[in-house]
Coordinates of C-alpha atoms in Angstrom, one line a residue:
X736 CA -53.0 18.0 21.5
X737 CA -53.6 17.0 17.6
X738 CA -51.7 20.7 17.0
X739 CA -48.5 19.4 19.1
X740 CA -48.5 16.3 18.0
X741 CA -48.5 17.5 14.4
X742 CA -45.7 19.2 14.7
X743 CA -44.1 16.7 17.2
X744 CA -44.5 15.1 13.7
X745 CA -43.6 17.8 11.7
X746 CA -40.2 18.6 13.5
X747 CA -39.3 14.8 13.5
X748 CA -39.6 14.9 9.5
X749 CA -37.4 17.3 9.5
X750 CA -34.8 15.9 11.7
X751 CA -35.0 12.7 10.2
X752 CA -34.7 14.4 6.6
X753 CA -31.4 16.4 8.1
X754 CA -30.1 13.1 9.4
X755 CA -30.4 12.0 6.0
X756 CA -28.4 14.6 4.5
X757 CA -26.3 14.7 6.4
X758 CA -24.9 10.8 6.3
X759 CA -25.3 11.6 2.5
X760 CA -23.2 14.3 2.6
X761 CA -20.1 13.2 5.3
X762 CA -18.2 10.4 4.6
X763 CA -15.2 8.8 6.6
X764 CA -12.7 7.5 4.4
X765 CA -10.8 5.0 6.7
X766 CA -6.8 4.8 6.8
X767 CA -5.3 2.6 4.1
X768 CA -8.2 3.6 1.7
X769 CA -9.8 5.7 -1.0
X770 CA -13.1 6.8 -2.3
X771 CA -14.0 7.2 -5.3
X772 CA -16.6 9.5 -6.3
X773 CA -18.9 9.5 -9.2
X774 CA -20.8 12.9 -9.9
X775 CA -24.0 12.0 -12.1
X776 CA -22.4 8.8 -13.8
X777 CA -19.3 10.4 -14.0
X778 CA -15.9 9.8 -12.1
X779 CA -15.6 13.1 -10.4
X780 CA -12.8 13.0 -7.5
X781 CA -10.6 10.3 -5.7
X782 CA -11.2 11.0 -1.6
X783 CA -8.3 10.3 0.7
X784 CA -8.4 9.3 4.0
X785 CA -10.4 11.1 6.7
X786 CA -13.5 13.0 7.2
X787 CA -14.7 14.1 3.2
X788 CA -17.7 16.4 2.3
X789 CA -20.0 14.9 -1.1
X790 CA -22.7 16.6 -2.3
X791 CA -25.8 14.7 -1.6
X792 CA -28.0 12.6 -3.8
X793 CA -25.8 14.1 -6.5
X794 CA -22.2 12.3 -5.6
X795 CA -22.1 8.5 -5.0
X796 CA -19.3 6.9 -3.3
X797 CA -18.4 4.0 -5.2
X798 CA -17.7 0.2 -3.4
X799 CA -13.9 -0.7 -3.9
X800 CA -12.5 -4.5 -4.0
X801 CA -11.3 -6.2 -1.2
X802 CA -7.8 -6.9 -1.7
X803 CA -7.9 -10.0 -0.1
X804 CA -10.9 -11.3 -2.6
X805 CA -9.2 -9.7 -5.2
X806 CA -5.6 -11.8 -5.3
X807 CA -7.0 -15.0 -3.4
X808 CA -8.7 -15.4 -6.9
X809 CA -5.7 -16.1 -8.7
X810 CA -3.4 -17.1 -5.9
X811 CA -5.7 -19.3 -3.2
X812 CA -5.0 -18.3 0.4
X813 CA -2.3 -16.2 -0.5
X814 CA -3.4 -13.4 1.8
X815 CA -5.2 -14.6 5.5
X816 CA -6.5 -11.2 6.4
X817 CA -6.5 -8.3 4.1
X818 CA -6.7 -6.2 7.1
X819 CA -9.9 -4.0 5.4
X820 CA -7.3 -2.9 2.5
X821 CA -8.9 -2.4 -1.0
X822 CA -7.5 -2.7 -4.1
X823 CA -6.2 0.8 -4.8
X824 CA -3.8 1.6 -8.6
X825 CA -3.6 -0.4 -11.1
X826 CA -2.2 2.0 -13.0
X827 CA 1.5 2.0 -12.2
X828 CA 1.9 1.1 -15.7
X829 CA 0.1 1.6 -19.0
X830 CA 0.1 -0.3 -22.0
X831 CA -2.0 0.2 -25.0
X832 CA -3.8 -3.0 -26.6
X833 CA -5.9 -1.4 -29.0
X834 CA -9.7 0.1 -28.7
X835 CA -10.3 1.2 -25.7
X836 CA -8.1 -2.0 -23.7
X837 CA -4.8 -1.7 -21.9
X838 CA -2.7 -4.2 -19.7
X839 CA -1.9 -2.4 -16.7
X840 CA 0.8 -3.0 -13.5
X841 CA -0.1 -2.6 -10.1
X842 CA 2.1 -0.8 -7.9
X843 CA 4.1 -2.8 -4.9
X844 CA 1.8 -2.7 -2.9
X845 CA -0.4 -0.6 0.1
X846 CA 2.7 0.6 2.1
X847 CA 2.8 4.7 3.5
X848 CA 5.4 6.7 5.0
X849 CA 4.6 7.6 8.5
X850 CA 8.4 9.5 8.6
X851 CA 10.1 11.3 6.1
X852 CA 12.0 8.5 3.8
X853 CA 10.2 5.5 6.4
X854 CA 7.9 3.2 4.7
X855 CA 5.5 0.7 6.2
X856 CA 4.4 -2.1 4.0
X857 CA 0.8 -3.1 5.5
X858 CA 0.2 -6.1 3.7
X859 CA 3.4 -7.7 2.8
X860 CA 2.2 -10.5 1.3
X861 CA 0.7 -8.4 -1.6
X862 CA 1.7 -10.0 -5.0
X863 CA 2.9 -7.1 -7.8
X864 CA 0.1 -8.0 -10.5
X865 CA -0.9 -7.0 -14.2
X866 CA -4.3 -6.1 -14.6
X867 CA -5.8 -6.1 -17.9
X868 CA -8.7 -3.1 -18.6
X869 CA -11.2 -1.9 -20.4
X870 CA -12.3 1.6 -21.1
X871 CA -16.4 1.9 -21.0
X872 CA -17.4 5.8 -21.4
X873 CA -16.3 6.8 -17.7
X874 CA -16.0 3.2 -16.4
X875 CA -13.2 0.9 -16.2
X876 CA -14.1 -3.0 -16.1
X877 CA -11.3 -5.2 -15.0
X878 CA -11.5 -7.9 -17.9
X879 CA -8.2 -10.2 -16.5
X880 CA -5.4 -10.4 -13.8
X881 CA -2.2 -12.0 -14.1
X882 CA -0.5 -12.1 -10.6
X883 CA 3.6 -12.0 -11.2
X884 CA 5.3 -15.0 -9.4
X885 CA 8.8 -17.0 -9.3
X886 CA 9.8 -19.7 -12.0
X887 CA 7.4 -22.4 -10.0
X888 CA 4.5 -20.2 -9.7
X889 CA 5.4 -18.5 -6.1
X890 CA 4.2 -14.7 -5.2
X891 CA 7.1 -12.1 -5.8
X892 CA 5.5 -9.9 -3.5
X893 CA 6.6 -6.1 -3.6
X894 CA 8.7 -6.2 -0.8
X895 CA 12.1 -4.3 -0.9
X896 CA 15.4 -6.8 -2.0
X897 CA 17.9 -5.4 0.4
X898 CA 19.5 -3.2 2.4
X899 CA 20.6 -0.5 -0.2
X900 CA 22.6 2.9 0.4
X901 CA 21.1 4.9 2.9
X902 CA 17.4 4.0 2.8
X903 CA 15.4 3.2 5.7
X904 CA 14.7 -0.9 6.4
X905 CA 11.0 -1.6 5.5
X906 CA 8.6 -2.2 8.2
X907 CA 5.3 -3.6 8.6
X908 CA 2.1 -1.5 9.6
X909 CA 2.6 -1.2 12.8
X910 CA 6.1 1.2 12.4
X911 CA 8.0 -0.6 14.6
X912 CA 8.3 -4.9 13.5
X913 CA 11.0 -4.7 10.5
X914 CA 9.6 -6.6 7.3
X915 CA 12.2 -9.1 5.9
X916 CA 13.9 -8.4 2.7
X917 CA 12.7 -10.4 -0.5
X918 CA 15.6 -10.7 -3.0
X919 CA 12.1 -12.0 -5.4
X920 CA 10.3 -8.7 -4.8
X921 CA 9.6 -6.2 -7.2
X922 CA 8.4 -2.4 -7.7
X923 CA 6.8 -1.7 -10.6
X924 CA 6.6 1.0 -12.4
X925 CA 5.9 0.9 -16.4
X926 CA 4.7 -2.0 -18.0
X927 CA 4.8 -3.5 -22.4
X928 CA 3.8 -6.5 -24.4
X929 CA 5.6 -7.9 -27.2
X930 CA 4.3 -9.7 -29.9
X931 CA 4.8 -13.3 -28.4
X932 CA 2.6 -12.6 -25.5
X933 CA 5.6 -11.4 -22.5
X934 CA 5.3 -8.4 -20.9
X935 CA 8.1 -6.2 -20.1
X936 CA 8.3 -4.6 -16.5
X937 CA 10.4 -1.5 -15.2
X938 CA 11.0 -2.0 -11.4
X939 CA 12.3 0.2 -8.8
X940 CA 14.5 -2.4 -6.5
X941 CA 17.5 -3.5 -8.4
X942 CA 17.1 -1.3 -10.7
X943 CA 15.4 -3.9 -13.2
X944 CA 13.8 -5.3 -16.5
X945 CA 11.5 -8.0 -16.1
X946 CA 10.6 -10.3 -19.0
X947 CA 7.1 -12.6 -17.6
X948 CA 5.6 -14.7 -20.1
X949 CA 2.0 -14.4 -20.5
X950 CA 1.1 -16.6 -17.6
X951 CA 3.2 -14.0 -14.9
X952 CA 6.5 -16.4 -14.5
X953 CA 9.4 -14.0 -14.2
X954 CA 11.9 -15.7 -17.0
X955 CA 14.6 -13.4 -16.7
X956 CA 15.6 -10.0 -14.4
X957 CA 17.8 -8.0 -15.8
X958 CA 19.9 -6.0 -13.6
X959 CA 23.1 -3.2 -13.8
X960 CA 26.4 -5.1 -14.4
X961 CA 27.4 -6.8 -10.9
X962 CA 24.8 -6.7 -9.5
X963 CA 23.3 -10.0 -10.4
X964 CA 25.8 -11.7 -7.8
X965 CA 23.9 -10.6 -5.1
X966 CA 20.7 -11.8 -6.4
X967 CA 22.1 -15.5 -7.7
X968 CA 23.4 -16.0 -4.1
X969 CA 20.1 -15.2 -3.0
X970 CA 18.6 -18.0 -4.7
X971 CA 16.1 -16.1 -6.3
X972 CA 13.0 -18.1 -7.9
X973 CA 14.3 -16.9 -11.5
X974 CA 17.3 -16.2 -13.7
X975 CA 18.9 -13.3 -12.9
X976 CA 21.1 -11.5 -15.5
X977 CA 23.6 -8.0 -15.7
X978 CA 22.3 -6.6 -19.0
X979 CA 22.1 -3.1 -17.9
X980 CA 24.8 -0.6 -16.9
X981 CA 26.6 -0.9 -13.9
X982 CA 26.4 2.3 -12.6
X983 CA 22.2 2.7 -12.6
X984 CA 23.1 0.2 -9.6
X985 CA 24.0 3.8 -7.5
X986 CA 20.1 5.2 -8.2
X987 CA 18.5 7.1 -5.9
X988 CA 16.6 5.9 -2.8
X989 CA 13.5 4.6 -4.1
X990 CA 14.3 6.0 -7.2
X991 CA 14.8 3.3 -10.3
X992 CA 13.6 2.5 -13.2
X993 CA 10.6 4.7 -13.5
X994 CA 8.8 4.3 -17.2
X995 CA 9.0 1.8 -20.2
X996 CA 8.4 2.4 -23.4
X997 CA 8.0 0.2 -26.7
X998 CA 9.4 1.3 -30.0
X999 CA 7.5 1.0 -33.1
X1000 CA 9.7 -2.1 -34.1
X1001 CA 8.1 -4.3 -31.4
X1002 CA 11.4 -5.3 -29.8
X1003 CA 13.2 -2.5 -28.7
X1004 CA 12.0 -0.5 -24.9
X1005 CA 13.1 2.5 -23.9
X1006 CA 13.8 2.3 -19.7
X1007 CA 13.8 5.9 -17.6
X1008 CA 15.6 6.0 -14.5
X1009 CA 13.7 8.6 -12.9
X1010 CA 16.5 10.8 -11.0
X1011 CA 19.9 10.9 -11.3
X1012 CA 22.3 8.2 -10.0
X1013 CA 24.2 9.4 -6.8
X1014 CA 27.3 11.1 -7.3
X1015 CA 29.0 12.3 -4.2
X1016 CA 29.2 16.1 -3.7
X1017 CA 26.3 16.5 -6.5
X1018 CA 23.1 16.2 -4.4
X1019 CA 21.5 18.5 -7.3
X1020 CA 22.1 16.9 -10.2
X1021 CA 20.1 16.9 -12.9
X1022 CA 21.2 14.4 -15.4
X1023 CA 19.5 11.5 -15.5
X1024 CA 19.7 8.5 -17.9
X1025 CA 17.6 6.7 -20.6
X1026 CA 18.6 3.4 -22.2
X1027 CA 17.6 1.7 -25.1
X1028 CA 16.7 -2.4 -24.6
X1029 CA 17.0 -5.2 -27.3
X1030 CA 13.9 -7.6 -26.3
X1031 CA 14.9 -10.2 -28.3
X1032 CA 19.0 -10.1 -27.6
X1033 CA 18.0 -8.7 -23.5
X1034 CA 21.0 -6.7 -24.1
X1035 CA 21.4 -2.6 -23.7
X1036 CA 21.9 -1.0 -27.0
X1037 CA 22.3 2.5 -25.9
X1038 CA 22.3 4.6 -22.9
X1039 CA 21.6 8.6 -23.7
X1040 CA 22.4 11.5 -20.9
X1041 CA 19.0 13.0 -20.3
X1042 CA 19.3 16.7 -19.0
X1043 CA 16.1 18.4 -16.7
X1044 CA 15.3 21.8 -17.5
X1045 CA 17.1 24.0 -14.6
X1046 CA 15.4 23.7 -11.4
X1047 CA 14.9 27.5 -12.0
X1048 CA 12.3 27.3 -14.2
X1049 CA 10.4 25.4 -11.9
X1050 CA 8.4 26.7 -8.9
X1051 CA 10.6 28.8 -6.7
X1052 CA 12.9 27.1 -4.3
X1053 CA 12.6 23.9 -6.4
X1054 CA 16.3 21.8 -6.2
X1055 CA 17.4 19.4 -8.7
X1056 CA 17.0 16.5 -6.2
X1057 CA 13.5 16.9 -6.5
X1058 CA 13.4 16.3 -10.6
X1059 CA 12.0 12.9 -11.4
X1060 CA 11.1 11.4 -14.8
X1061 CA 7.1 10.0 -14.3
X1062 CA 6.4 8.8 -17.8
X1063 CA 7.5 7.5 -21.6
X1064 CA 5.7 7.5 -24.4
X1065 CA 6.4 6.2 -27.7
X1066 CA 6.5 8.5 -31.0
X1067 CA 7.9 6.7 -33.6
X1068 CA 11.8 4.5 -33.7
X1069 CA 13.9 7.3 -33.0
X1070 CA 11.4 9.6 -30.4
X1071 CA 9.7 9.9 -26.9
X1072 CA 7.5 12.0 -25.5
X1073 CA 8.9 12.2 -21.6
X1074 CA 7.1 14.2 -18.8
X1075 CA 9.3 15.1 -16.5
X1076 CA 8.1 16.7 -13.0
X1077 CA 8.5 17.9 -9.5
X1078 CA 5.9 16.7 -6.5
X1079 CA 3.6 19.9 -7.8
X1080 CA 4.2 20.7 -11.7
X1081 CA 5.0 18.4 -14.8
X1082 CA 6.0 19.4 -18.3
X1083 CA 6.3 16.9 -21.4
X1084 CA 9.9 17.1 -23.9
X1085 CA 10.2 15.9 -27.1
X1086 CA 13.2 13.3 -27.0
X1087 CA 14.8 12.5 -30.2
X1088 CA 17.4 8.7 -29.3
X1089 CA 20.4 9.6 -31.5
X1090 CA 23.3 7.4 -30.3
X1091 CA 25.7 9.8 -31.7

C-alpha cells in the first residue's frame, strides 16, 4: 500500500507539473486582441489572435490596457462598455522629441475586415488620440495622452466621413448594423509638433491636415480644393479649409494621406498620399504625390510627382495597385527618406523636393 500510494503520489506530481507547463506554454489570444510577449526582459513577439505556443517560464505574456480605462481617463464615460478591447498601436505616427521621448497618434480605432474591402468598426465611439512615450531600454512608458476632439472639447471619433467612391459603408462588430458616418472623424496616420506646441496630423478620410493645439482642439482641417463644402454643410465641430489640391480628393479607397514629415525649418511638412489618385483606365498606376505644407500660412507650396520603382522589381506577380507609401522621414530642407512597400517587402529612396 505505502508503494502505491507513493507513486499514486509520484504520478500526480507529474501530472500536475505537465498541467503546469502546459497553461505556461498555450495561450489563447481572444478576437480583437494581442499579446505581447517579453523573452527574458525583452520584447520578443507580438501574438495575434487564437491559439499561440510560448516557451515556458522563459516567455511572459504581458497585461495590456483596457481601452475603456484607458480613454474614460481623459474623456469621462465616453466609452460604456469596451467590449474586452485593449488598447492596441499607438504608433500610427511617430514624432521625435528628443532623448529617448516621442509624441505618437493612435490609429482610428479597433475595426477588422471580415470581407475583402469590408470594415467593421467594434468600438465606434473610440476617440483618435496622441500618446506621448518614453523609451526605457526595451520598455515603453506611456508619460501623457491627449485625446483629439471638436472646437468645444467633443470626441472626433475615427469613424469614416462619408460615403466615398466605391468603398464599402462601415459597420459595427457585428457585420451586419451600418455605423453612421461622422463628417468630425479622423484616420490618422503621421503625426508633428511645431514650435508653439500644435501638432500636425495626416488623416486618411478627406484626405486631410489637421492642426490641434496642444490641448487636442482640432483648429483647422485642411482638405483638397472643394471639398471643404461638404464638410461646412456638415456642421463639423471645427473650421474646415481647401488648402490642398483638388484632385488628392480622387485617392484611393482607404488610401490618403499616409505619412508627415517636418522640415528642418520648423514650419514646413511634407504630406504622402500613399497610392496613386484614381484615374480611370489606370488601375496600375504608380505615380503617386508628395506636397509640401506652409504651417504658418496652412497653404500648399509644392506638390512633386512621386514615381514607385516598377512593380517588376518587386515580388513576382506584384501590380502597381498594390504600391503604397508607409513612411517619411526628414533629412535636411530639401530631402526625405520615403519607404515605400507592398503588403510583403519595403525599400527606403532618397527624395530630393526640387520644385523645378
Amino acid at each position: 500500500e505505502e508503494l502505491m500510494l507513493a507513486a499514486l503520489i509520484a504520478v500526480l506530481a507529474v501530472v500536475g507539473f505537465l498541467v503546469v507547463v502546459f497553461a505556461a506554454t498555450v495561450k489563447v489570444i481572444p478576437q480583437a486582441r494581442a499579446g505581447v510577449v517579453e523573452r527574458l526582459g525583452r520584447y520578443h513577439a507580438t501574438l495575434t489572435p487564437g491559439l499561440r505556443l510560448v516557451v515556458p517560464f522563459v516567455d511572459k505574456l504581458k497585461p495590456l490596457i483596457d481601452l475603456g480605462t484607458f480613454q474614460n481617463t481623459n474623456l469621462p464615460g465616453s466609452i460604456k462598455d469596451d467590449r474586452n478591447l485593449k488598447l492596441g498601436s499607438i504608433g500610427s505616427g511617430l514624432f521625435r522629441i528628443g532623448g529617448d521621448e516621442y509624441w505618437t497618434v493612435t490609429d482610428r480605432g479597433p475595426n477588422g475586415e471580415p470581407y475583402d474591402d469590408v470594415h467593421n468598426f467594434l468600438l465606434p465611439e473610440f476617440d483618435p488620440t496622441l500618446v506621448r512615450i518614453k523609451v526605457k531600454g526595451s520598455k515603453l512608458e506611456v508619460v501623457d495622452s491627449i485625446p483629439i476632439t471638436t472646437t468645444d472639447g467633443k470626441p472626433v471619433t475615427g469613424l469614416p466621413n462619408r460615403a466615398f467612391g466605391e468603398e464599402s459603408p462601415p459597420y459595427l462588430s457585428d457585420v451586419a448594423t451600418l455605423a453612421e458616418y461622422n463628417p468630425n472623424g479622423i484616420d490618422p496616420e503621421g503625426v508633428a509638433r511645431t514650435a508653439d506646441g500644435h501638432f500636425w496630423i495626416s488623416d486618411e478620410y478627406a484626405p486631410s491636415i489637421l492642426e490641434i493645439d496642444a490641448n487636442g482642439h482640432v483648429l483647422t482641417r485642411h482638405v483638397p480644393a472643394g471639398a471643404e463644402e461638404f464638410y461646412e454643410s456638415a456642421k463639423t465641430g471645427y473650421p474646415v479649409k481647401g488648402s490642398l489640391p483638388a484632385a488628392l480628393v480622387y485617392r484611393k479607397d482607404n488610401r490618403g494621406l499616409e505619412d508627415i514629415a517636418l522640415l528642418p525649418d520648423g514650419k514646413t511638412i511634407v504630406a504622402a498620399l500613399q497610392s496613386s489618385i484614381v484615374v480611370p483606365g489606370q488601375k496600375d498606376r504608380i505615380i503617386t504625390e508628395l506636397i509640401t505644407f506652409d504651417t504658418q500660412s496652412g497653404r500648399t507650396l509644392h506638390e512633386y510627382g512621386y514615381k514607385f520603382d516598377e512593380p517588376s522589381t518587386f515580388a513576382p506577380g506584384t501590380k502597381g495597385r498594390k504600391l503604397k507609401i508607409s513612411a517619411l522621414v526628414p533629412v535636411d530642407q530639401d530631402h526625405v527618406i520615403v519607404q515605400e512597400r507592398t503588403d510583403y517587402e519595403a525599400r527606403f529612396q532618397l527624395v530630393e523636393l526640387n520644385p523645378k
